[in-house]
XYZ file of C-alpha atoms in Angstrom:
339
model
C -2.850 -14.226 -6.538
C -5.474 -11.907 -6.962
C -5.121 -8.056 -8.557
C -8.148 -6.086 -7.969
C -8.464 -2.444 -9.965
C -10.671 -0.228 -8.604
C -11.674 2.187 -11.309
C -9.991 2.231 -14.599
C -7.984 4.841 -16.845
C -10.445 5.394 -19.611
C -13.356 8.299 -19.979
C -15.563 8.814 -16.965
C -19.079 10.051 -16.337
C -19.706 13.790 -15.035
C -16.230 14.868 -14.160
C -15.155 11.834 -11.838
C -13.312 8.572 -12.111
C -15.084 5.378 -12.477
C -16.820 4.482 -8.637
C -15.010 1.894 -6.663
C -15.783 -1.648 -6.617
C -16.667 -3.217 -4.328
C -14.501 -6.084 -3.301
C -13.661 -8.810 -4.434
C -15.703 -8.070 -7.357
C -12.691 -8.108 -10.033
C -9.797 -10.194 -10.787
C -6.941 -10.080 -13.369
C -3.535 -11.416 -14.218
C -2.485 -9.787 -17.659
C -0.494 -6.571 -16.894
C -2.504 -5.255 -19.730
C -5.857 -6.058 -18.262
C -7.698 -3.448 -16.566
C -11.416 -4.582 -15.129
C -13.888 -2.292 -15.766
C -16.839 -1.954 -12.089
C -19.159 -4.452 -12.858
C -17.623 -6.514 -15.532
C -17.372 -10.407 -14.872
C -14.480 -11.748 -15.234
C -12.896 -15.571 -14.958
C -12.420 -17.002 -11.518
C -8.690 -16.400 -9.882
C -6.543 -19.157 -10.606
C -6.645 -21.776 -7.848
C -10.162 -21.068 -6.514
C -12.675 -22.948 -9.259
C -14.681 -25.186 -7.649
C -13.100 -28.720 -6.489
C -9.667 -27.278 -6.640
C -6.931 -26.095 -3.629
C -4.924 -23.044 -3.848
C -1.482 -23.915 -2.708
C -0.614 -22.826 0.901
C 1.577 -19.529 0.731
C 3.129 -17.516 3.447
C 1.642 -13.756 3.953
C 4.102 -11.140 3.525
C 5.387 -8.842 6.377
C 4.920 -4.917 5.560
C 8.778 -5.406 5.700
C 9.150 -8.051 3.048
C 6.459 -5.670 0.912
C 8.947 -2.706 1.298
C 11.623 -4.640 0.011
C 9.795 -5.266 -3.321
C 8.672 -1.586 -3.643
C 12.438 -0.550 -3.253
C 12.778 -2.770 -6.211
C 10.586 -1.308 -8.262
C 11.035 1.976 -7.040
C 14.233 2.796 -5.010
C 14.154 5.757 -2.602
C 17.564 6.863 -4.193
C 15.394 8.479 -7.388
C 13.586 10.690 -5.120
C 14.444 14.146 -5.697
C 16.261 15.746 -2.211
C 13.546 17.862 -1.386
C 10.984 14.761 -1.536
C 9.795 12.613 1.575
C 9.215 9.222 0.711
C 9.004 5.806 2.365
C 7.124 4.447 5.275
C 4.618 7.019 7.205
C 2.460 4.624 9.416
C 3.039 0.967 10.077
C 4.994 -1.607 11.935
C 7.553 -3.832 9.629
C 6.689 -6.773 11.090
C 3.129 -6.631 10.533
C 1.279 -9.162 7.609
C 0.274 -7.709 4.660
C -2.792 -9.157 2.884
C -4.791 -6.334 0.838
C -2.669 -3.196 -0.960
C -4.665 -0.836 -1.964
C -2.804 2.436 -4.210
C -3.899 6.369 -4.654
C -3.011 9.116 -5.737
C -3.798 11.613 -2.463
C -4.006 10.374 0.951
C -7.431 12.222 1.603
C -9.030 11.478 5.092
C -12.101 9.539 1.962
C -9.196 7.751 1.011
C -8.072 6.468 4.175
C -11.470 5.744 5.160
C -12.067 3.352 2.010
C -8.987 1.510 2.837
C -10.016 0.884 6.355
C -13.793 -0.201 5.136
C -11.916 -2.532 2.117
C -9.720 -3.679 5.256
C -6.665 -2.812 3.982
C -3.081 -3.369 5.121
C -0.632 -0.890 3.419
C -1.677 2.043 1.427
C 0.112 3.603 -0.885
C 0.046 6.761 -2.040
C 2.370 8.745 -4.981
C 1.867 12.232 -2.662
C 3.405 12.157 0.632
C 1.223 13.013 3.677
C 3.836 14.845 5.548
C 6.032 16.579 3.104
C 6.368 19.565 4.969
C 7.784 19.632 8.894
C 4.588 19.031 11.628
C 5.063 20.370 15.069
C 1.698 18.164 16.024
C -0.637 15.044 14.335
C -3.754 15.981 17.004
C -6.431 15.079 15.430
C -7.586 18.479 15.896
C -6.340 18.705 11.880
C -6.892 17.008 8.761
C -3.430 15.569 8.514
C -3.705 14.946 12.579
C -7.006 12.656 11.563
C -5.384 10.847 8.596
C -2.630 9.798 10.674
C -5.012 8.456 14.246
C -7.169 6.853 11.494
C -4.167 5.035 10.262
C -2.817 3.926 12.934
C -6.080 2.901 15.176
C -6.963 0.794 12.583
C -3.703 -0.780 11.560
C -3.429 0.515 8.197
C 0.157 0.994 6.937
C 0.680 4.221 4.594
C 3.734 4.164 1.779
C 4.707 7.332 -0.066
C 6.255 6.589 -3.917
C 6.524 10.258 -5.268
C 9.479 11.317 -7.132
C 10.830 7.829 -6.968
C 7.701 6.697 -8.755
C 8.289 9.590 -11.136
C 11.876 9.099 -12.467
C 11.853 4.816 -11.998
C 11.053 3.299 -15.821
C 7.693 2.532 -15.567
C 6.998 5.565 -14.000
C 4.391 8.887 -14.187
C 5.142 10.003 -17.558
C 6.117 6.553 -18.987
C 2.402 5.573 -18.417
C 1.352 8.621 -20.126
C 4.238 7.998 -23.447
C 2.950 4.427 -23.553
C -0.759 5.817 -23.572
C 0.474 7.827 -26.705
C 2.885 5.210 -27.939
C 5.599 7.832 -27.762
C 9.027 5.825 -29.092
C 12.864 6.647 -28.958
C 12.176 7.480 -25.511
C 14.501 9.448 -22.773
C 14.427 11.031 -19.836
C 13.462 15.057 -19.749
C 15.769 15.325 -16.546
C 18.181 12.626 -16.132
C 18.454 10.938 -12.484
C 21.368 12.151 -10.272
C 21.349 8.723 -8.418
C 19.680 6.687 -11.421
C 20.251 4.277 -14.949
C 20.337 6.778 -17.987
C 17.139 5.480 -18.580
C 15.640 6.814 -15.412
C 14.773 10.556 -14.436
C 11.693 13.068 -14.507
C 9.714 13.475 -17.207
C 9.823 11.830 -20.825
C 10.290 12.508 -24.388
C 9.879 10.654 -27.817
C 8.347 10.981 -30.732
C 4.950 10.023 -32.208
C 4.467 7.473 -34.696
C 3.492 9.946 -37.603
C 2.849 13.876 -36.858
C -0.683 14.566 -35.764
C -2.604 18.279 -34.965
C -2.139 19.645 -31.629
C -5.297 19.731 -31.416
C -5.607 16.092 -32.338
C -2.839 15.316 -29.579
C -5.502 16.776 -27.127
C -8.646 14.860 -28.063
C -6.052 11.705 -27.398
C -5.048 12.750 -24.117
C -8.859 13.312 -23.556
C -9.765 9.918 -24.460
C -7.660 8.420 -22.374
C -7.171 10.805 -19.164
C -9.963 10.260 -16.214
C -12.589 12.685 -16.574
C -12.353 15.860 -13.882
C -13.585 19.221 -13.984
C -10.284 21.353 -15.628
C -10.472 19.140 -18.706
C -7.293 19.909 -20.790
C -6.541 23.243 -22.059
C -3.740 24.104 -24.897
C -1.814 27.081 -25.522
C -0.846 27.029 -29.511
C -2.158 26.750 -33.196
C -4.909 24.244 -32.942
C -3.370 22.980 -36.533
C -0.043 23.131 -36.234
C 1.826 19.633 -36.732
C 3.374 17.336 -34.091
C 5.607 14.838 -33.358
C 8.297 15.226 -30.537
C 6.582 15.313 -27.462
C 8.072 16.279 -24.117
C 6.200 14.952 -20.959
C 5.874 16.021 -17.337
C 3.385 13.915 -15.196
C 2.246 16.089 -12.055
C 3.759 19.454 -11.884
C 6.424 20.588 -14.597
C 6.479 24.161 -15.073
C 10.370 24.215 -13.729
C 11.405 22.039 -16.923
C 11.037 24.393 -19.878
C 14.443 24.819 -20.048
C 15.184 21.007 -20.686
C 11.672 20.985 -23.241
C 13.381 23.162 -25.254
C 16.741 21.772 -25.177
C 15.360 18.484 -26.047
C 13.408 20.567 -29.327
C 9.961 19.138 -27.970
C 7.141 20.749 -30.355
C 4.695 20.035 -27.437
C 4.712 19.675 -24.014
C 2.137 18.404 -22.001
C 2.296 18.670 -18.485
C -0.531 19.908 -15.071
C -0.200 22.799 -12.495
C 0.763 25.412 -15.256
C 0.311 28.724 -13.782
C -0.288 32.066 -15.453
C 3.520 33.738 -15.367
C 5.110 30.937 -16.261
C 3.357 29.181 -19.076
C 2.731 33.018 -20.366
C 6.522 33.334 -20.291
C 6.763 29.696 -22.133
C 4.985 31.211 -24.811
C 6.167 34.547 -24.745
C 10.184 32.884 -25.134
C 8.734 30.492 -28.082
C 7.678 33.864 -30.124
C 3.947 32.016 -30.217
C 5.625 28.309 -31.467
C 7.061 25.584 -30.131
C 6.853 24.226 -27.674
C 3.074 24.457 -27.452
C 1.840 23.444 -24.216
C -0.900 21.075 -23.264
C -2.039 21.718 -19.553
C -3.675 18.747 -17.883
C -5.188 17.676 -14.611
C -2.499 17.218 -12.047
C -4.735 14.672 -10.200
C -4.998 13.227 -13.933
C -1.922 12.491 -15.263
C -0.875 10.926 -12.271
C -4.012 8.707 -11.658
C -2.902 6.730 -14.732
C 0.209 5.432 -13.196
C -1.657 3.668 -10.390
C -3.090 0.243 -12.126
C 0.349 -0.030 -13.748
C 2.309 0.274 -10.384
C -0.444 -2.226 -8.839
C 0.692 -4.720 -11.559
C 4.235 -3.892 -11.241
C 3.611 -4.591 -7.613
C 1.361 -7.845 -8.013
C 4.026 -9.153 -10.527
C 7.318 -8.880 -8.072
C 5.349 -9.941 -4.912
C 3.855 -13.403 -7.087
C 7.277 -14.144 -7.946
C 8.036 -13.754 -4.389
C 5.311 -16.798 -3.993
C 3.536 -13.976 -1.749
C -0.437 -14.036 -1.897
C -1.827 -10.172 -1.661
C -4.537 -8.138 -2.870
C -3.787 -5.513 -4.504
C -6.456 -3.061 -5.570
C -6.727 0.790 -7.121
C -8.849 3.589 -5.423
C -11.528 4.961 -8.297
C -11.770 8.317 -5.308
C -11.383 11.328 -7.747
C -8.860 13.151 -5.233
C -8.831 16.556 -7.923
C -9.682 19.467 -6.069
C -12.332 20.961 -8.623
C -15.695 20.381 -8.592
C -16.579 22.078 -11.485
C -15.662 24.513 -14.536
C -17.948 27.225 -16.232
C -16.299 28.284 -19.411
C -18.034 31.304 -21.977
C -18.955 29.123 -24.872
C -18.909 26.188 -23.398
C -16.035 24.379 -25.602
C -13.518 26.641 -23.901
C -12.605 28.694 -27.266
C -12.922 32.669 -27.309
């Protein structure tokens, strides 16, 4: 089975994730391999000269949905969330799947250009109710483009956050946190499932060093990484919530975290959290919402690839390298963000 990864979770140039690779430009089989654009790779097993790959059945969308449910059950989604199938016929064949953070017009057009049958996005297209999907609005144009080109759209949002191997787990993996547990337990899940993660580094590091580690593996975006706290303070117990997590400060404090890594920290919640801590712990590290969640995409693509491969389904799975972070550039008075 071929698994294409368009883009990589490492640092990128000038505030954007790596550009999308051309279709069929890369392949990998191991879960810990990520192909960088332009990198030569070995042929896909079964496609070497003089060999014939065994005939395999192309899955239907309904069969892919069963595999997705195995990995990210809809029962793990928060009550307010809207996850699941948005467009697509259950009986349609699925030969190519693409993962992305946001179902923007650019991302959908990329999927159309690549001949994708199923686009899986982390963020919902229709989180709130609508009375029209006319092509006079941005969301309406997306719906029309998807349907007119036979592209199914599936949302894996807070169920992807809560499941084992979800968004916060991927960040925790990158930081090598151990003794890990959910920040908030899932109401309908296993003890290890829930929103956010909290765990310990192998040894204490300074707050500045931890922030630098994050900068080293997050996709590069305009906002960078913002930190509140003493840069030389030693931290070891780390709480994480990929995406917006400013509603979880009580849980962070209850878990006695030294530092909280999340995104979209607004002025008042962040200020109140620092006032409550009286300048001490937990310190705060604020990252890009998009960047924190993009990291999950290659891991999710590999997980789905593994399940479908076990079922004998030949599906190509890619990850969009389009940067859907809304900010393009940032100015700071001193260049390094320090006052």
